[in-house]
Short mmCIF file of C-alpha atoms in Angstrom, two decimals:
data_model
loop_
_atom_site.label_atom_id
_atom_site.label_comp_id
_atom_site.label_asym_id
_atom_site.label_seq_id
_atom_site.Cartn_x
_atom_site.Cartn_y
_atom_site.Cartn_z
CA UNK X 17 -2.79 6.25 -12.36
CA UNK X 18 -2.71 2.39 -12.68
CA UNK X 19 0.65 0.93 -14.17
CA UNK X 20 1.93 -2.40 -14.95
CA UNK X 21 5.07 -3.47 -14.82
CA UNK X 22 7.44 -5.95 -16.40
CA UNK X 23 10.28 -5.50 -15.84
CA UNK X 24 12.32 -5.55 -12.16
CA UNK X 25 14.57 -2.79 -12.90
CA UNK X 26 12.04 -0.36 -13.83
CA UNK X 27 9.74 -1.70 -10.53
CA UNK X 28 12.87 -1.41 -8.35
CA UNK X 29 13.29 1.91 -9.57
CA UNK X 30 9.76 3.12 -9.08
CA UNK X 31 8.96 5.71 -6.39
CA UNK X 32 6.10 4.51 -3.84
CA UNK X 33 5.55 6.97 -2.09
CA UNK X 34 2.19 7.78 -2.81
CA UNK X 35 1.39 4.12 -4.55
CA UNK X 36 -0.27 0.75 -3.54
CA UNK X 37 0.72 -2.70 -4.78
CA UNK X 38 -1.54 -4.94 -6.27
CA UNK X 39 -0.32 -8.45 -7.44
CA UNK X 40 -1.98 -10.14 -9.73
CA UNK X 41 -2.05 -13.61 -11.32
CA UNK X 42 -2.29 -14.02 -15.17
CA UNK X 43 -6.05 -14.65 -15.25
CA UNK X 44 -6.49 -11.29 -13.58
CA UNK X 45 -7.51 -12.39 -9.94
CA UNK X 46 -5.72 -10.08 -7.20
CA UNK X 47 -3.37 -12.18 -5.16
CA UNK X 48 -2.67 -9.35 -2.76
CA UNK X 49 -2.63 -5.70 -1.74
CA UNK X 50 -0.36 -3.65 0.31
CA UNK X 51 -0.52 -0.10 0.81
CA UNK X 52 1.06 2.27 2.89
CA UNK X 53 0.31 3.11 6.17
CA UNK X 54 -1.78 6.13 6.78
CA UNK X 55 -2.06 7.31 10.52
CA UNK X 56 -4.32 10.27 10.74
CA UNK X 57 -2.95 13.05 13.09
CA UNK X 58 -5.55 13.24 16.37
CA UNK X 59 -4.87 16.63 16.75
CA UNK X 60 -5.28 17.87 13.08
CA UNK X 61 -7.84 15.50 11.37
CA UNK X 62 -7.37 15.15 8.09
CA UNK X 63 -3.68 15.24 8.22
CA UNK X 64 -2.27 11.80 8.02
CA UNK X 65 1.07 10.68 7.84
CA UNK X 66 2.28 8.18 5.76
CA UNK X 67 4.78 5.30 5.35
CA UNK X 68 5.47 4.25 1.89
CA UNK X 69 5.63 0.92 0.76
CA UNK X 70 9.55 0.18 0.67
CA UNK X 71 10.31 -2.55 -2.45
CA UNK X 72 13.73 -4.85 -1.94
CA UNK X 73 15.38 -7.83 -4.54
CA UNK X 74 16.69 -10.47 -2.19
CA UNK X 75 17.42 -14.18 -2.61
CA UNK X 76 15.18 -14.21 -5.76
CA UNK X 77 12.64 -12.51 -4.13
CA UNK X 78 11.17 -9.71 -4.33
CA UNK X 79 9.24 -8.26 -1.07
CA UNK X 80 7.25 -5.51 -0.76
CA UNK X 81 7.06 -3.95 3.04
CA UNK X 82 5.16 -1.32 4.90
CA UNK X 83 6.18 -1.61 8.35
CA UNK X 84 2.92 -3.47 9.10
CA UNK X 85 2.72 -6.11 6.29
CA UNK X 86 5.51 -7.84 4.19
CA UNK X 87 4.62 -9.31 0.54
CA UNK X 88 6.73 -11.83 -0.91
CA UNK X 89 6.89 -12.53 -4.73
CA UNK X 90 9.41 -14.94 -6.76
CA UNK X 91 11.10 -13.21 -9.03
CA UNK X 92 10.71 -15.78 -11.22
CA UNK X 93 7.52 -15.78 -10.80
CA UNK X 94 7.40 -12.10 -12.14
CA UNK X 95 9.57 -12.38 -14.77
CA UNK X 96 7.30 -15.17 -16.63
CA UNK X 97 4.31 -13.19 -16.23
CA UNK X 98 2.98 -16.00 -13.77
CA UNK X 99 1.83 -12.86 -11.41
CA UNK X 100 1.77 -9.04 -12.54
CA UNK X 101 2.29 -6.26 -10.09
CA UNK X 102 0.55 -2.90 -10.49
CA UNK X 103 0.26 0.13 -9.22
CA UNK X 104 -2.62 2.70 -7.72
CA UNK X 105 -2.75 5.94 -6.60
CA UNK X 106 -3.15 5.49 -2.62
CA UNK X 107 -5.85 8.21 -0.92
CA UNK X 108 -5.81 7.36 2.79
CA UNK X 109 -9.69 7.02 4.15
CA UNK X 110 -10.88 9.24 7.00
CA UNK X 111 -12.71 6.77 9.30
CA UNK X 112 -15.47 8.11 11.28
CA UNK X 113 -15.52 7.62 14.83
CA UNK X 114 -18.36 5.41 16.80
CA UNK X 115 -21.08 6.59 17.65
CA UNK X 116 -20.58 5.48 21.04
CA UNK X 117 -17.35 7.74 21.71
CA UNK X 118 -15.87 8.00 24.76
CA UNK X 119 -13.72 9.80 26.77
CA UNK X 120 -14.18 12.67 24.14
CA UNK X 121 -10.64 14.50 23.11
CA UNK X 122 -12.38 16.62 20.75
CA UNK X 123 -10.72 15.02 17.34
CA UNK X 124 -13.90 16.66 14.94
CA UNK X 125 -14.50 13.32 13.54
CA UNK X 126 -18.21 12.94 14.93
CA UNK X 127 -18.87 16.52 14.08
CA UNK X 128 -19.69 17.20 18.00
#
């Protein structure tokens, strides 16, 4: 579910939850992504939990935060259609473990 915005009071408004950011310049070139975080519960794999991406107007800017990573737009910038931000559906990744584990605490990620 990809969508574009134009205009900051309906991206202020947005919920992101469940959404990564993806800014984009006007010739279509990704400037930069941030998701949310996904940490994946050790002792129920495949349960993650996740921080959203939190979205503030400040200073005319507009910054986009996930605890981890902070992205910083001009709201200017936005409102000329210099860069476009967008929207995807996040699915957090299951990573598999090495195959050189360790100190096994019986996650289920290798399978063993």
């Amino acid at each position: 579910m990809n969508k574009i915005f134009k205009n900051i009071d309906k991206l202020l408004e947005t919920d992101l939850a469940k959404n990564s950011i993806k800014v984009i310049d006007n010739s279509g070139y990704t400037i930069e992504k941030i998701e949310p975080v996904a940490i994946e519960s050790c002792m129920t794999p495949g349960t993650f939990r996740i921080t959203p991406v939190s979205i503030k107007n400040e200073n005319e800017s507009i910054i986009f935060n996930n605890r981890r990573d902070k992205l910083k737009i001009l709201v200017k910038d936005f409102e000329d259609g210099t860069v476009i931000v967008q929207t995807d559906e996040f699915i957090p990744q299951i990573t598999k473990a090495k195959s050189q584990c360790t100190n096994c605490t019986n996650c289920g990620r290798c399978s063993w």
